Coordinates of C-alpha atoms in Angstrom, one line a residue:
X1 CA -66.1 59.3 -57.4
X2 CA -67.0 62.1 -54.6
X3 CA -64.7 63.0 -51.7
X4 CA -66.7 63.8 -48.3
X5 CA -64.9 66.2 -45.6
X6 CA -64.4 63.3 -43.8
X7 CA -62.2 61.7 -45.8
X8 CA -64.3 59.0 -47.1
X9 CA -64.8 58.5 -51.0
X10 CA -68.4 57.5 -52.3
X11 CA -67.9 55.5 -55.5
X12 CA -71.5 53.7 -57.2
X13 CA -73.0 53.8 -53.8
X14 CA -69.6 52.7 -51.9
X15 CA -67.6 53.7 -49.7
X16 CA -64.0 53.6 -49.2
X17 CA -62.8 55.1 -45.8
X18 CA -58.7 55.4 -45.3
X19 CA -58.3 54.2 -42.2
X20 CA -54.1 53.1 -42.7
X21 CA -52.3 53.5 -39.0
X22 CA -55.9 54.0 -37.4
X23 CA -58.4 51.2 -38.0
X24 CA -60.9 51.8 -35.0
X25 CA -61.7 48.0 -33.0
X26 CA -65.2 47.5 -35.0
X27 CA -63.2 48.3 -38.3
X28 CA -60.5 46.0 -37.4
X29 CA -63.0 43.0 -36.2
X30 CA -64.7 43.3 -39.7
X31 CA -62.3 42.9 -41.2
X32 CA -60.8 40.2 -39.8
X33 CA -64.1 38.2 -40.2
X34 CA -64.5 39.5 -43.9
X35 CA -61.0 37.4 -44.1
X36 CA -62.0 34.4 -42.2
X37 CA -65.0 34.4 -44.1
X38 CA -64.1 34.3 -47.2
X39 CA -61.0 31.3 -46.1
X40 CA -58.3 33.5 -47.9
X41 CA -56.6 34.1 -44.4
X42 CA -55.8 32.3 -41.4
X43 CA -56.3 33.6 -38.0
X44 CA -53.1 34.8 -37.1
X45 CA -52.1 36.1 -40.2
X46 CA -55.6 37.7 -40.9
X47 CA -55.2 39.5 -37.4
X48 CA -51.2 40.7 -38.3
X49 CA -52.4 42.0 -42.0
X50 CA -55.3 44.0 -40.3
X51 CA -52.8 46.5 -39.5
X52 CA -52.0 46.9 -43.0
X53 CA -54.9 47.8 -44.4
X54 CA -55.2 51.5 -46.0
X55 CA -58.8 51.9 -47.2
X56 CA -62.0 49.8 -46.3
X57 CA -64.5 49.6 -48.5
X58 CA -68.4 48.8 -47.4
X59 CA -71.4 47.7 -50.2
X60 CA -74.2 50.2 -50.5
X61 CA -76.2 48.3 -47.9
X62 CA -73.1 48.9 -45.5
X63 CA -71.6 45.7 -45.3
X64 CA -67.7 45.2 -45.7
X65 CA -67.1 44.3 -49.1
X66 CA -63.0 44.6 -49.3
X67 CA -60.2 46.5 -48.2
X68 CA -57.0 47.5 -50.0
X69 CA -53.6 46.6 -47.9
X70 CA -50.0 47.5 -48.2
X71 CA -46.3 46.2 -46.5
X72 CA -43.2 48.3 -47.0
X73 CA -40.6 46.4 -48.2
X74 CA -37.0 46.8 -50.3
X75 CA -37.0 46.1 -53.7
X76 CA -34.2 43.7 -54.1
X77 CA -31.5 45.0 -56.1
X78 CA -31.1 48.2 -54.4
X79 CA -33.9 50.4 -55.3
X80 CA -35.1 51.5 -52.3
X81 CA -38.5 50.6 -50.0
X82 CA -42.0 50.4 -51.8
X83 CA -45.3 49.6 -50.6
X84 CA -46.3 46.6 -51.8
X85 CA -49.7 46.8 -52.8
X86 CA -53.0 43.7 -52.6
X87 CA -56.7 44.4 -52.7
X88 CA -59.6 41.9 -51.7
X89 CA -62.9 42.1 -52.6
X90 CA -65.6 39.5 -51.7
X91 CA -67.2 37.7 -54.6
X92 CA -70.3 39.3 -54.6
X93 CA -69.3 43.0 -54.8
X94 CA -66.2 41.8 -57.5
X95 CA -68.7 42.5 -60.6
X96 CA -68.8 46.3 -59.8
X97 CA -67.0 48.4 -62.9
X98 CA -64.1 50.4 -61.6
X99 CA -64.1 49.8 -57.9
X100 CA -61.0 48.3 -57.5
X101 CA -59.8 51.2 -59.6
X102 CA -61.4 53.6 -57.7
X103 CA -59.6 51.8 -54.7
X104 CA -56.5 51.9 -56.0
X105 CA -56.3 55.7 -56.6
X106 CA -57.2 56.4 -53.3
X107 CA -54.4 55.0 -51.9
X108 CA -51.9 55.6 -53.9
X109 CA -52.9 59.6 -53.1
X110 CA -53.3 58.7 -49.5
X111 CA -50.0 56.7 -49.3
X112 CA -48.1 59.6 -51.9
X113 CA -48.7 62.6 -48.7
X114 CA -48.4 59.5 -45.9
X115 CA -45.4 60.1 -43.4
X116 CA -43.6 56.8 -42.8
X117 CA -40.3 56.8 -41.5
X118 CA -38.6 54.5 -44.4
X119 CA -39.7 57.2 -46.9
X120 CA -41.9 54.2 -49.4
X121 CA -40.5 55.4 -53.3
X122 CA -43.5 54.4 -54.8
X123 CA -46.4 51.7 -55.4
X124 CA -45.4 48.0 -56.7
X125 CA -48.7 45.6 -57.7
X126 CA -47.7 41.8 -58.1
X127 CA -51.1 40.7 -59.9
X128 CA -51.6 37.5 -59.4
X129 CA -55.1 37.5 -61.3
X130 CA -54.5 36.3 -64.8
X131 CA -57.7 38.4 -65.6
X132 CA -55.5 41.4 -65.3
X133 CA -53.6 40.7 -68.1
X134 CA -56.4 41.1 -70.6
X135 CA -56.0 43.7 -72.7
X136 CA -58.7 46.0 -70.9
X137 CA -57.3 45.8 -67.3
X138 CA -53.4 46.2 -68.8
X139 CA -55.0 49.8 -70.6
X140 CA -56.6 50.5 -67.2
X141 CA -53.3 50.1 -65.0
X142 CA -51.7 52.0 -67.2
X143 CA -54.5 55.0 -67.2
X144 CA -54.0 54.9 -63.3
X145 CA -50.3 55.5 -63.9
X146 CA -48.6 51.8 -63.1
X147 CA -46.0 51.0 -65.5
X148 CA -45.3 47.3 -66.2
X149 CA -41.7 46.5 -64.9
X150 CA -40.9 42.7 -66.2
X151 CA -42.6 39.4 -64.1
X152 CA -40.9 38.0 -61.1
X153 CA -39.7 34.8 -60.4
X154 CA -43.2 32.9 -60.5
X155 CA -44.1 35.1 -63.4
X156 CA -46.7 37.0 -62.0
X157 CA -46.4 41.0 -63.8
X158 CA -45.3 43.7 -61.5
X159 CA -46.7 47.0 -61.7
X160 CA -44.8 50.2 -60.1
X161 CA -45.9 53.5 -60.2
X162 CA -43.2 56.0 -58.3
X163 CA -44.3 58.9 -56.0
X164 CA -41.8 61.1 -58.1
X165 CA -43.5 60.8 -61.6
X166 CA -40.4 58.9 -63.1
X167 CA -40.7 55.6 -64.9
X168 CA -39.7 52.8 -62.7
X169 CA -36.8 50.7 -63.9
X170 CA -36.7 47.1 -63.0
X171 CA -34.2 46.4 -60.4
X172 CA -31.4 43.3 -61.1
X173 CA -32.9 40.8 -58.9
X174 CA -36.3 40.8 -58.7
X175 CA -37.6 40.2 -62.4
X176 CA -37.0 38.1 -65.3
X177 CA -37.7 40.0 -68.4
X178 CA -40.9 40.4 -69.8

């Protein structure tokens, strides 16, 4: 993984470029049809979300082939705002080892330095890909600093790393145990 002066990050011939509070009009359009696409958004929720994306990441060939997106919102139980972290990639670029990874570290560092007014704690990852509980992606979550917290109330896992370094604790509230 290479950093250009630009900001971008070149990762097995792709590119991630952070473009959270800025998205140009072509970025934002691409993304919207990447959604639409792929039928995992509607319209109007496609076209809210597009302002929540932090890094976009294009195929070798130049194509978009996923974006990484984040909301801020309280943990329930009193531990404070978080960014709430989801990642799409399409189908065809999904096979590629560590890009989702790669993606993930880049905005946690982005997000870490990033100045929003509610002051985010940390990172929280609901996964909702049963894939992600094999043994291999629970070692690489972990590697990439995320602790696992407990499941919530559909028992999906949640994942929190903290900006601080400190282990998360699981808030009353929002998990059942694990």
């Amino acid at each position: 993984m290479t950093d250009s002066p630009a900001g971008d990050i070149e990762f097995r011939g792709y590119k991630l470029t952070p473009v959270y509070g800025r998205a140009p009009p072509a970025a934002r359009d691409d993304i919207v049809g990447m959604w639409l696409a792929a039928g995992v958004l509607a319209p109007d929720e496609a076209r809210r979300r597009v302002d929540e994306v932090v890094y976009t990441i294009r195929s070798p060939s130049g194509e978009l082939a996923g974006v990484n997106t984040v909301y801020v919102q309280d943990v329930p139980g009193g531990a404070g705002p978080y960014y709430f972290y989801r990642t799409f990639v399409r189908p065809a670029d999904r096979g590629v080892p560590g890009l989702t990874t790669a993606a993930f570290k880049a905005a946690v560092a982005l997000l870490r330095g990033h100045p929003h007014p509610r002051s985010p704690r940390g990172v929280v990852a609901i996964v909702e890909n049963a894939k992600l509980a094999r043994r291999g992606a629970v070692a690489r979550m972990k590697r990439v600093g995320l602790h696992l917290v407990g499941r919530d109330a559909q028992g999906r896992d949640v994942w929190c790393v903290k900006f601080d370094g400190t282990v998360p604790v699981a808030p009353p509230g929002l998990l059942k145990p694990v």
